[in-house]
Tab-separated table of C-alpha atoms in Angstrom:
chain	number	residue	atom	x	y	z
E	21	MET	CA	-14.290	-11.659	-41.219
E	22	LYS	CA	-14.433	-8.499	-38.610
E	23	ASN	CA	-14.580	-5.037	-40.159
E	24	ILE	CA	-13.373	-2.872	-37.191
E	25	LEU	CA	-14.254	0.660	-37.705
E	26	ILE	CA	-12.388	3.460	-35.527
E	27	ILE	CA	-13.983	6.509	-36.419
E	28	ASP	CA	-12.012	9.422	-37.789
E	29	TYR	CA	-13.991	12.521	-37.200
E	30	GLY	CA	-11.081	15.032	-37.573
E	31	THR	CA	-9.960	15.598	-33.945
E	32	GLY	CA	-7.296	13.935	-31.720
E	33	ASN	CA	-4.687	11.230	-32.623
E	34	LEU	CA	-5.962	8.029	-33.748
E	35	LYS	CA	-2.731	6.098	-34.483
E	36	SER	CA	-2.214	4.892	-30.529
E	37	VAL	CA	-5.811	3.333	-30.910
E	38	HIS	CA	-5.083	1.884	-34.177
E	39	ASN	CA	-1.814	0.316	-33.053
E	40	ALA	CA	-3.307	-1.239	-30.440
E	41	ILE	CA	-6.134	-2.670	-32.397
E	42	LYS	CA	-3.773	-4.027	-34.935
E	43	THR	CA	-1.654	-5.536	-32.260
E	44	VAL	CA	-4.669	-7.646	-30.487
E	45	SER	CA	-6.500	-8.265	-33.809
E	46	ASP	CA	-6.115	-11.484	-36.081
E	47	LYS	CA	-4.637	-10.275	-39.303
E	48	ARG	CA	-6.464	-13.179	-41.257
E	49	ASP	CA	-9.814	-12.360	-39.893
E	50	CYS	CA	-9.758	-8.786	-39.214
E	51	LYS	CA	-9.792	-5.499	-41.371
E	52	ILE	CA	-9.229	-2.434	-39.602
E	53	LEU	CA	-10.317	0.967	-41.021
E	54	VAL	CA	-9.739	4.404	-39.733
E	55	SER	CA	-12.659	6.540	-41.426
E	56	SER	CA	-15.659	8.462	-41.343
E	57	SER	CA	-17.110	6.942	-44.537
E	58	ILE	CA	-20.804	6.091	-44.348
E	59	GLU	CA	-20.174	2.897	-46.412
E	60	HIS	CA	-17.694	1.598	-44.094
E	61	LEU	CA	-19.923	2.459	-41.047
E	62	LYS	CA	-22.407	0.260	-42.726
E	63	LYS	CA	-20.051	-2.671	-43.654
E	64	SER	CA	-18.319	-2.599	-40.075
E	65	THR	CA	-18.834	-5.345	-37.490
E	66	HIS	CA	-17.023	-3.347	-34.356
E	67	ILE	CA	-16.903	0.391	-34.101
E	68	ILE	CA	-14.659	2.286	-31.847
E	69	LEU	CA	-15.177	5.940	-31.105
E	70	PRO	CA	-11.846	7.456	-29.730
E	71	GLY	CA	-12.080	11.202	-28.315
E	72	VAL	CA	-9.194	13.454	-27.574
E	73	GLY	CA	-10.067	17.026	-27.114
E	74	ALA	CA	-13.190	19.093	-25.690
E	75	PHE	CA	-16.804	17.651	-25.590
E	76	GLU	CA	-18.065	20.090	-27.931
E	77	SER	CA	-15.546	20.328	-30.574
E	78	CYS	CA	-15.788	16.388	-30.808
E	79	LEU	CA	-19.372	16.320	-31.001
E	80	ASN	CA	-19.159	18.826	-33.739
E	81	GLY	CA	-16.672	16.783	-35.418
E	82	LEU	CA	-19.253	13.807	-35.463
E	83	ILE	CA	-22.199	16.186	-36.753
E	84	LYS	CA	-19.727	17.613	-39.459
E	85	THR	CA	-18.927	14.179	-40.962
E	86	ARG	CA	-22.541	13.553	-40.830
E	87	VAL	CA	-22.168	10.065	-39.472
E	88	ARG	CA	-24.359	10.445	-36.292
E	89	GLY	CA	-27.414	9.520	-37.941
E	90	TYR	CA	-25.973	6.255	-39.445
E	91	LEU	CA	-23.960	5.750	-36.393
E	92	GLU	CA	-27.304	5.713	-33.985
E	93	GLU	CA	-28.954	3.157	-36.913
E	94	MET	CA	-25.923	0.801	-36.514
E	95	VAL	CA	-25.284	0.829	-32.755
E	96	LEU	CA	-28.763	1.651	-31.501
E	97	GLU	CA	-31.064	-0.300	-34.031
E	98	LYS	CA	-28.655	-2.857	-35.464
E	99	LYS	CA	-26.700	-3.566	-32.031
E	100	LYS	CA	-23.465	-3.371	-33.248
E	101	PRO	CA	-20.417	-3.709	-30.663
E	102	PHE	CA	-19.456	-0.118	-30.054
E	103	LEU	CA	-16.633	1.188	-27.728
E	104	GLY	CA	-16.044	4.814	-26.710
E	105	ILE	CA	-12.944	5.741	-25.481
E	106	CYS	CA	-12.465	8.628	-23.008
E	107	VAL	CA	-14.407	11.684	-24.833
E	108	GLY	CA	-15.534	9.392	-27.137
E	109	MET	CA	-17.361	7.759	-24.022
E	110	GLN	CA	-18.338	11.308	-22.570
E	111	MET	CA	-20.134	12.277	-25.726
E	112	LEU	CA	-22.713	9.361	-25.124
E	113	ALA	CA	-23.934	11.354	-22.073
E	114	THR	CA	-27.381	13.356	-22.208
E	115	LYS	CA	-25.248	16.622	-21.476
E	116	GLY	CA	-21.839	17.705	-21.224
E	117	PHE	CA	-20.585	21.104	-19.047
E	118	GLU	CA	-17.116	21.379	-20.565
E	119	ASN	CA	-16.742	25.349	-21.601
E	120	GLY	CA	-20.570	25.576	-21.516
E	121	GLU	CA	-23.685	23.512	-21.569
E	122	PHE	CA	-23.978	21.187	-24.435
E	123	ALA	CA	-26.573	18.444	-25.605
E	124	GLY	CA	-24.785	15.073	-26.037
E	125	LEU	CA	-25.942	11.748	-28.095
E	126	ASP	CA	-27.999	10.816	-25.133
E	127	TRP	CA	-27.273	7.084	-25.513
E	128	ILE	CA	-26.561	6.657	-21.777
E	129	SER	CA	-28.147	8.964	-19.409
E	130	GLY	CA	-25.955	11.191	-17.480
E	131	GLU	CA	-24.141	14.281	-17.373
E	132	VAL	CA	-20.224	15.317	-18.071
E	133	LYS	CA	-19.285	17.263	-15.411
E	134	LYS	CA	-15.584	18.796	-14.258
E	135	ILE	CA	-13.959	16.990	-11.651
E	136	ASN	CA	-13.826	18.829	-8.011
E	137	ASN	CA	-10.573	19.773	-7.503
E	138	GLN	CA	-10.932	19.781	-3.765
E	139	ASN	CA	-9.848	23.569	-3.377
E	140	ASN	CA	-6.815	23.184	-5.360
E	141	ASN	CA	-5.577	20.261	-3.550
E	142	LEU	CA	-6.139	17.989	-6.617
E	143	LYS	CA	-4.034	18.224	-9.852
E	144	ILE	CA	-6.227	18.480	-12.872
E	145	PRO	CA	-6.346	16.733	-15.272
E	146	HIS	CA	-6.292	13.359	-13.320
E	147	MET	CA	-3.396	11.858	-15.238
E	148	GLY	CA	-1.551	8.402	-14.634
E	149	TRP	CA	-2.131	4.781	-13.712
E	150	ASN	CA	-4.878	4.527	-11.202
E	151	THR	CA	-6.681	1.691	-9.303
E	152	LEU	CA	-9.858	0.200	-10.950
E	153	LYS	CA	-13.044	-0.903	-8.706
E	154	PHE	CA	-15.060	-3.627	-10.490
E	155	LEU	CA	-18.662	-2.967	-9.125
E	156	LYS	CA	-20.188	-5.959	-10.660
E	157	GLU	CA	-19.760	-8.946	-13.121
E	158	THR	CA	-20.884	-8.708	-16.748
E	159	ALA	CA	-20.296	-11.346	-19.385
E	160	PHE	CA	-17.762	-8.838	-20.626
E	161	THR	CA	-15.806	-8.330	-17.453
E	162	LYS	CA	-15.751	-12.031	-16.749
E	163	ARG	CA	-13.905	-13.034	-19.913
E	164	LEU	CA	-11.913	-9.903	-19.515
E	165	LEU	CA	-10.727	-11.038	-15.933
E	166	LYS	CA	-10.059	-14.639	-17.286
E	167	LYS	CA	-7.469	-13.099	-19.625
E	168	MET	CA	-5.827	-11.015	-16.846
E	169	LYS	CA	-5.097	-14.047	-14.666
E	170	VAL	CA	-5.011	-12.030	-11.612
E	171	THR	CA	-5.877	-13.234	-8.168
E	172	ASN	CA	-6.756	-9.885	-6.600
E	173	LEU	CA	-9.043	-7.529	-8.561
E	174	ASN	CA	-8.123	-4.616	-6.556
E	175	ASP	CA	-4.408	-4.947	-8.162
E	176	LEU	CA	-5.587	-3.764	-11.567
E	177	SER	CA	-4.877	-0.325	-12.801
E	178	ALA	CA	-5.536	1.639	-16.021
E	179	TYR	CA	-4.073	4.954	-17.497
E	180	PHE	CA	-6.291	8.016	-17.291
E	181	VAL	CA	-6.075	11.575	-18.829
E	182	HIS	CA	-9.099	13.733	-18.347
E	183	SER	CA	-10.709	16.610	-16.363
E	184	TYR	CA	-14.091	15.959	-16.705
E	185	ASN	CA	-16.332	12.933	-14.943
E	186	PHE	CA	-19.215	11.132	-16.694
E	187	LYS	CA	-21.891	11.091	-13.767
E	188	ASN	CA	-24.182	8.687	-15.247
E	189	LYS	CA	-27.859	8.084	-14.079
E	190	ASN	CA	-28.402	4.351	-13.705
E	191	ALA	CA	-26.211	2.691	-11.375
E	192	ASN	CA	-26.630	-0.555	-13.261
E	193	GLU	CA	-24.875	0.848	-16.089
E	194	LYS	CA	-21.596	1.703	-14.167
E	195	VAL	CA	-19.407	-1.228	-14.096
E	196	ILE	CA	-15.828	0.056	-13.179
E	197	THR	CA	-15.192	3.198	-11.115
E	198	SER	CA	-12.107	4.652	-9.946
E	199	CYS	CA	-11.219	7.278	-7.301
E	200	TYR	CA	-9.787	10.898	-7.642
E	201	GLY	CA	-10.905	12.946	-4.926
E	202	GLU	CA	-14.332	11.880	-6.033
E	203	GLU	CA	-15.888	8.504	-7.583
E	204	ILE	CA	-14.780	8.639	-11.228
E	205	THR	CA	-16.592	6.500	-13.854
E	206	ALA	CA	-14.306	4.442	-15.413
E	207	MET	CA	-16.394	1.702	-17.625
E	208	ILE	CA	-20.101	2.141	-18.502
E	209	SER	CA	-22.211	-0.558	-20.208
E	210	LYS	CA	-25.485	-0.830	-21.957
E	211	GLU	CA	-26.603	-3.613	-24.195
E	212	ASN	CA	-23.965	-3.641	-26.945
E	213	ILE	CA	-22.501	-0.293	-25.619
E	214	ILE	CA	-19.284	0.050	-23.883
E	215	GLY	CA	-17.433	3.188	-22.545
E	216	THR	CA	-14.196	3.822	-20.958
E	217	GLN	CA	-12.766	6.840	-19.316
E	218	PHE	CA	-9.070	5.242	-19.335
E	219	HIS	CA	-7.369	4.762	-22.412
E	220	PRO	CA	-7.176	0.892	-23.132
E	221	GLU	CA	-4.733	1.418	-25.787
E	222	LYS	CA	-2.373	3.054	-23.312
E	223	SER	CA	-3.078	0.544	-20.598
E	224	HIS	CA	-0.746	-2.246	-21.654
E	225	TYR	CA	-1.468	-5.785	-20.638
E	226	PHE	CA	-4.846	-4.705	-18.967
E	227	GLY	CA	-5.922	-2.448	-21.857
E	228	LEU	CA	-4.694	-5.005	-24.822
E	229	ALA	CA	-6.762	-7.794	-22.823
E	230	PHE	CA	-9.551	-5.133	-23.024
E	231	LEU	CA	-9.653	-4.601	-26.302
E	232	ARG	CA	-9.195	-8.112	-27.168
E	233	THR	CA	-12.450	-9.051	-25.271
E	234	PHE	CA	-14.262	-6.147	-27.053
E	235	LEU	CA	-13.108	-7.709	-30.217
E	236	GLU	CA	-14.344	-11.204	-29.453
E	237	GLN	CA	-17.790	-9.995	-29.198
G	19	MET	CA	-5.305	6.084	-5.738
G	20	LEU	CA	-2.787	7.394	-8.485
G	21	LYS	CA	0.464	5.231	-8.777
G	22	ILE	CA	4.080	6.789	-8.784
G	23	ARG	CA	5.293	6.192	-12.253
G	24	ILE	CA	8.579	4.078	-12.958
G	25	ILE	CA	9.841	5.774	-16.558
G	26	PRO	CA	12.797	4.400	-18.288
G	27	CYS	CA	14.496	6.956	-20.574
G	28	LEU	CA	15.827	6.167	-23.925
G	29	ASP	CA	18.552	8.624	-24.884
G	30	VAL	CA	18.933	8.343	-28.583
G	31	ASP	CA	21.629	9.779	-30.995
G	32	ALA	CA	21.729	9.010	-34.453
G	33	GLY	CA	18.805	6.442	-34.365
G	34	ARG	CA	20.584	4.446	-31.446
G	35	VAL	CA	19.962	4.398	-27.732
G	36	VAL	CA	22.951	5.622	-25.914
G	37	LYS	CA	24.073	6.668	-22.371
G	38	GLY	CA	26.520	8.959	-21.479
G	39	ILE	CA	28.100	10.438	-17.819
G	40	ASN	CA	27.501	14.056	-17.101
G	41	PHE	CA	25.955	14.389	-20.398
G	42	LEU	CA	29.045	13.326	-22.341
G	43	SER	CA	31.100	10.252	-23.579
G	44	LEU	CA	28.167	8.350	-25.019
G	45	ARG	CA	28.002	4.516	-25.343
G	46	ASP	CA	26.030	2.587	-27.326
G	47	ALA	CA	22.990	0.506	-25.515
G	48	GLY	CA	20.786	-0.569	-28.677
G	49	ASP	CA	17.921	-0.197	-30.646
G	50	PRO	CA	15.116	2.043	-29.311
G	51	VAL	CA	12.259	0.528	-30.998
G	52	GLU	CA	13.239	-3.137	-29.291
G	53	GLN	CA	13.991	-1.330	-26.047
G	54	ALA	CA	10.835	0.491	-25.724
G	55	LYS	CA	8.891	-2.792	-26.286
G	56	ALA	CA	11.074	-4.780	-23.721
G	57	TYR	CA	10.241	-1.894	-21.181
G	58	SER	CA	6.694	-1.630	-21.772
G	59	ASP	CA	6.487	-5.547	-21.538
G	60	GLU	CA	8.281	-5.583	-18.384
G	61	GLY	CA	6.025	-3.096	-16.704
G	62	ALA	CA	7.401	0.668	-17.383
G	63	ASP	CA	4.576	3.066	-16.598
G	64	GLU	CA	5.442	5.260	-19.575
G	65	ILE	CA	8.554	5.634	-21.686
G	66	THR	CA	10.590	8.694	-22.320
G	67	PHE	CA	12.351	9.216	-25.626
G	68	LEU	CA	14.901	11.850	-25.664
G	69	ASP	CA	16.855	12.793	-29.067
G	70	ILE	CA	19.683	14.253	-27.120
G	71	THR	CA	21.769	15.508	-29.897
G	72	ALA	CA	19.167	17.077	-32.063
G	73	THR	CA	19.316	20.520	-30.835
G	74	HIS	CA	23.238	20.418	-30.776
G	75	GLN	CA	23.586	19.264	-34.109
G	76	LYS	CA	20.876	21.667	-35.335
G	77	ARG	CA	18.680	18.720	-36.747
G	78	ARG	CA	15.094	17.939	-36.976
G	79	PRO	CA	13.834	15.152	-34.895
G	80	MET	CA	13.630	11.323	-36.216
G	81	ILE	CA	10.126	11.191	-36.978
G	82	ASP	CA	10.414	7.674	-38.417
G	83	VAL	CA	11.825	6.010	-35.513
G	84	ILE	CA	9.378	7.433	-33.053
G	85	SER	CA	6.710	6.383	-35.253
G	86	LYS	CA	8.173	2.771	-35.079
G	87	THR	CA	8.661	3.122	-31.377
G	88	ALA	CA	5.088	4.048	-30.758
G	89	GLU	CA	3.873	0.858	-32.681
G	90	LYS	CA	5.606	-1.249	-30.283
G	91	CYS	CA	4.488	0.695	-26.938
G	92	PHE	CA	1.301	0.427	-25.290
G	93	VAL	CA	1.910	2.756	-22.595
G	94	PRO	CA	2.404	6.425	-22.852
G	95	LEU	CA	5.082	7.513	-24.660
G	96	THR	CA	6.728	11.085	-24.063
G	97	VAL	CA	9.047	12.386	-26.985
G	98	GLY	CA	11.543	15.202	-26.607
G	99	GLY	CA	14.673	16.619	-28.229
G	100	GLY	CA	15.154	19.238	-31.093
G	101	VAL	CA	11.578	20.575	-30.515
G	102	LYS	CA	11.803	24.080	-31.961
G	103	ASN	CA	7.880	25.147	-32.474
G	104	ILE	CA	4.301	24.016	-32.601
G	105	LEU	CA	4.946	22.582	-35.911
G	106	ASP	CA	7.490	19.901	-34.465
G	107	ILE	CA	5.015	19.092	-31.406
G	108	LYS	CA	2.361	18.302	-33.838
G	109	LYS	CA	4.487	16.310	-36.006
G	110	PHE	CA	5.470	14.313	-32.741
G	111	LEU	CA	2.176	13.888	-31.595
G	112	LEU	CA	1.071	12.706	-35.094
G	113	ALA	CA	3.904	10.153	-35.192
G	114	GLY	CA	2.373	8.776	-31.867
G	115	ALA	CA	3.832	10.313	-29.019
G	116	ASP	CA	1.424	11.019	-26.193
G	117	LYS	CA	3.647	13.961	-24.720
G	118	VAL	CA	5.991	16.217	-25.967
G	119	SER	CA	9.167	17.244	-23.880
G	120	ILE	CA	10.754	20.875	-24.764
G	121	ASN	CA	13.772	22.078	-23.195
G	122	SER	CA	16.105	24.637	-25.103
G	123	ALA	CA	12.987	25.907	-27.270
G	124	ALA	CA	10.963	26.760	-23.865
G	125	ILE	CA	14.039	29.005	-22.627
G	126	LYS	CA	14.270	30.946	-25.954
G	127	ASN	CA	10.828	31.252	-26.263
G	128	PRO	CA	8.694	30.743	-23.319
G	129	SER	CA	5.575	31.624	-24.947
G	130	LEU	CA	5.751	28.131	-26.661
G	131	ILE	CA	4.940	26.795	-23.513
G	132	ASN	CA	1.575	28.736	-23.312
G	133	GLU	CA	0.488	27.981	-27.061
G	134	SER	CA	1.237	24.533	-27.173
G	135	SER	CA	-0.288	23.520	-24.018
G	136	LYS	CA	-3.484	25.669	-24.790
G	137	LYS	CA	-3.548	24.036	-28.306
G	138	PHE	CA	-2.865	20.364	-27.266
G	139	GLY	CA	-3.765	20.082	-23.550
G	140	ASN	CA	-1.892	20.877	-20.637
G	141	GLN	CA	-1.327	17.112	-20.218
G	142	CYS	CA	0.550	16.784	-23.368
G	143	ILE	CA	3.286	19.521	-22.790
G	144	VAL	CA	6.341	18.263	-20.458
G	145	VAL	CA	9.021	21.024	-19.851
G	146	ALA	CA	12.493	19.633	-19.433
G	147	ILE	CA	14.925	21.169	-17.097
G	148	ASP	CA	18.469	20.421	-16.974
G	149	ALA	CA	19.976	22.124	-13.753
G	150	LYS	CA	23.369	22.473	-12.521
G	151	LYS	CA	24.270	23.587	-8.970
G	152	LYS	CA	25.739	27.285	-8.768
G	153	SER	CA	26.698	28.230	-5.236
G	154	LYS	CA	23.228	28.049	-3.387
G	155	ASN	CA	20.877	27.581	-6.288
G	156	TRP	CA	20.711	25.728	-9.522
G	157	ASN	CA	20.962	27.257	-13.047
G	158	VAL	CA	19.251	26.000	-16.306
G	159	TYR	CA	21.256	24.798	-19.078
G	160	ILE	CA	20.320	24.124	-22.566
G	161	ASN	CA	21.410	22.531	-25.909
G	162	GLY	CA	21.875	18.842	-24.087
G	163	GLY	CA	23.706	20.525	-21.070
G	164	ARG	CA	26.176	22.680	-23.294
G	165	VAL	CA	24.942	25.957	-22.693
G	166	ASP	CA	24.438	27.747	-19.361
G	167	THR	CA	21.663	30.101	-19.327
G	168	GLY	CA	21.843	32.098	-16.000
G	169	VAL	CA	18.395	31.270	-15.349
G	170	ASP	CA	17.541	29.891	-11.900
G	171	ALA	CA	15.736	26.740	-11.899
G	172	ILE	CA	13.431	27.451	-9.310
G	173	SER	CA	11.956	30.686	-10.759
G	174	TRP	CA	12.080	28.925	-14.087
G	175	ALA	CA	9.962	25.842	-12.773
G	176	LYS	CA	7.476	28.358	-11.238
G	177	ASN	CA	6.936	29.948	-14.701
G	178	ILE	CA	6.887	26.747	-16.550
G	179	GLU	CA	3.575	25.750	-14.254
G	180	LYS	CA	2.294	29.147	-14.716
G	181	ARG	CA	2.367	28.804	-18.466
G	182	GLY	CA	0.541	25.896	-18.496
G	183	ALA	CA	2.982	22.937	-18.624
G	184	GLY	CA	1.462	19.639	-17.338
G	185	GLU	CA	4.498	18.338	-16.005
G	186	ILE	CA	8.423	19.074	-15.224
G	187	LEU	CA	11.291	16.425	-16.099
G	188	LEU	CA	13.793	17.551	-13.690
G	189	THR	CA	17.356	16.483	-14.523
G	190	SER	CA	20.414	17.030	-12.212
G	191	MET	CA	23.211	17.707	-14.439
G	192	ASP	CA	25.503	16.999	-11.409
G	193	ARG	CA	24.219	13.579	-10.993
G	194	ASP	CA	23.242	12.486	-14.478
G	195	GLY	CA	25.261	9.018	-15.308
G	196	THR	CA	26.936	9.200	-11.945
G	197	LYS	CA	24.783	6.394	-9.875
G	198	ASN	CA	24.996	8.685	-6.897
G	199	GLY	CA	21.592	8.851	-6.479
G	200	PHE	CA	18.891	11.753	-7.516
G	201	ASP	CA	19.937	15.394	-6.348
G	202	LEU	CA	17.460	15.078	-3.450
G	203	GLU	CA	17.782	18.702	-2.465
G	204	LEU	CA	17.223	19.825	-6.029
G	205	THR	CA	14.216	17.226	-6.620
G	206	SER	CA	12.435	18.376	-3.293
G	207	THR	CA	13.157	22.331	-3.523
G	208	ILE	CA	11.440	22.204	-7.122
G	209	SER	CA	8.485	19.676	-6.367
G	210	SER	CA	7.688	21.898	-3.393
G	211	ALA	CA	7.768	25.121	-5.348
G	212	VAL	CA	5.270	23.726	-7.778
G	213	ASN	CA	1.940	22.120	-8.017
G	214	ILE	CA	2.472	20.023	-11.312
G	215	PRO	CA	4.178	16.564	-11.217
G	216	VAL	CA	7.739	16.464	-11.158
G	217	ILE	CA	9.557	13.778	-12.752
G	218	ALA	CA	12.925	13.045	-11.203
G	219	SER	CA	15.758	12.146	-13.391
G	220	GLY	CA	19.647	11.808	-13.222
G	221	GLY	CA	21.864	9.663	-10.902
G	222	VAL	CA	19.877	6.526	-10.134
G	223	GLY	CA	22.581	3.776	-9.165
G	224	CYS	CA	20.515	1.390	-6.785
G	225	LEU	CA	17.107	0.364	-5.761
G	226	LYS	CA	17.223	2.760	-2.457
G	227	ASP	CA	17.524	5.765	-4.774
G	228	PHE	CA	14.130	5.096	-6.430
G	229	PHE	CA	12.656	5.144	-2.950
G	230	ASP	CA	14.381	8.356	-1.675
G	231	GLY	CA	13.495	10.420	-4.977
G	232	ILE	CA	9.888	9.705	-4.015
G	233	LYS	CA	9.808	9.933	-0.225
G	234	LEU	CA	12.613	12.502	0.139
G	235	GLY	CA	12.532	14.368	-3.287
G	236	GLY	CA	8.546	14.392	-3.243
G	237	ALA	CA	8.891	13.338	-7.077
G	238	SER	CA	5.668	11.976	-8.786
G	239	ALA	CA	7.688	9.636	-10.991
G	240	VAL	CA	11.346	8.471	-11.428
G	241	LEU	CA	13.334	8.469	-14.587
G	242	ALA	CA	16.285	6.172	-15.387
G	243	ALA	CA	18.092	5.178	-18.039
G	244	SER	CA	21.659	3.461	-17.444
G	245	VAL	CA	20.430	1.090	-14.558
G	246	PHE	CA	17.868	-0.349	-16.921
G	247	HIS	CA	19.745	-0.282	-20.276
G	248	PHE	CA	22.796	-2.070	-18.747
G	249	LYS	CA	20.441	-4.626	-16.832
G	250	GLU	CA	21.528	-3.544	-13.700
G	251	LEU	CA	18.282	-3.385	-12.299
G	252	THR	CA	15.038	-4.550	-13.827
G	253	ILE	CA	11.726	-2.671	-13.714
G	254	LYS	CA	10.152	-5.566	-12.045
G	255	GLN	CA	12.901	-5.647	-9.368
G	256	VAL	CA	12.267	-1.719	-8.536
G	257	LYS	CA	8.584	-1.836	-8.541
G	258	ARG	CA	8.599	-5.046	-6.163
G	259	TYR	CA	11.048	-3.244	-3.918
G	260	LEU	CA	8.904	0.067	-3.875
G	261	LYS	CA	5.835	-2.249	-3.208
G	262	SER	CA	7.600	-3.574	-0.306
G	263	LYS	CA	8.392	-0.189	1.159
G	264	ASN	CA	4.727	0.821	0.888
G	265	ILE	CA	4.980	3.117	-2.350
G	266	ASN	CA	1.884	2.711	-4.513
G	267	VAL	CA	2.980	1.248	-7.536
G	268	ARG	CA	1.300	-0.652	-10.644
G	269	ILE	CA	2.284	-4.166	-10.203
G	270	ASP	CA	-0.832	-5.882	-12.041
G	271	ASN	CA	1.237	-7.004	-14.701
G	272	LEU	CA	4.347	-8.318	-12.712
G	273	ASP	CA	2.970	-12.194	-12.669
G	274	ILE	CA	1.900	-12.278	-16.026
């Protein structure tokens, strides 16, 4: 039995993530919870941290619900599969620079900085479907791509909406990138931790296959 | 590279998808929830859901239909029609919309654009312009195309951008439902006047019209209703055609 927990820490709209997880998970074998209760966190087998809003307010939301310590225990010590989406990935960084300078969870070394707008030539936020570039093959991407049945990896794209970019320190933790004036970190991975800048819940076939692959872990 | 988006539009009246000509004489085209699912499965890059008679009938928008549609739709969903205030926008977003389109309310109370884009993020707020040719320029209409505001469409578009909207959904009332192609003059005038994405709408009849809207109109996205509803064209067909014309479209799901 899988206990999938979507962490509700008071910001953003969690409904689309919930809808997508409901669609890709097997009802007989999965329970989906949207909550910030420590009880649920302890029972969970898979943890998803969505994020809509600014870096600081998302982090404060997480701290306010008092889940941070337990979350770190579940993810960093117990090594439960974890997926952070959009700001949910950005919060894993060492530091964030949205409206000031703030310390992040520091699970993955790096800094979250505003996308360079190339002297106003680029529209910010970076919004829409953008091409993905797979930098390396991991066990996760191998299973994901098998599901996609594509011949050309460069044909894949995902849906992005963001103004800040996770510039992670260790190149080997970067799995997928995209390009919008600069290199955009699209997916990072470190042991049991996965983060995506794109929204799998809005990236249709590719995104649903991504979530399915995550739940299979 | 960012893709050009193909957006099917569901014009909804009393819970059913309908389609009219020049905004009037509506005919039934099915259930919105099923249609949204079919479109997203077929490769639509986004879906727009407009409750076209809400403002005119002074009704509140249909939250339950929106929330059912959102459950079946794994691409971004824009919802509009009957939005009066911040609370309506919030309700739509909570029901599962990713973006909210405002039209009449934005003209009546332009500060709604500032407030809502600040509160929910610029990417969330789409302002719809229904424009009709008046001698040399275009006027903005509201209430589902029933009321001429006398406002010039070009200056209104600039105003919308300044106030923080993320996108403009530009519909030519002269072309809507006629299948004579987008009003390219209107589309290119507005898209070169602003630096936010312009979604071209109103008048698509054939494959070439999509290409023209992008190439000649400068649109970042193209929206169509009746050609898709009545299955004259499929989304796959449009994308394959545009790809053959070297337009950057998302095609990763076409062979599945």
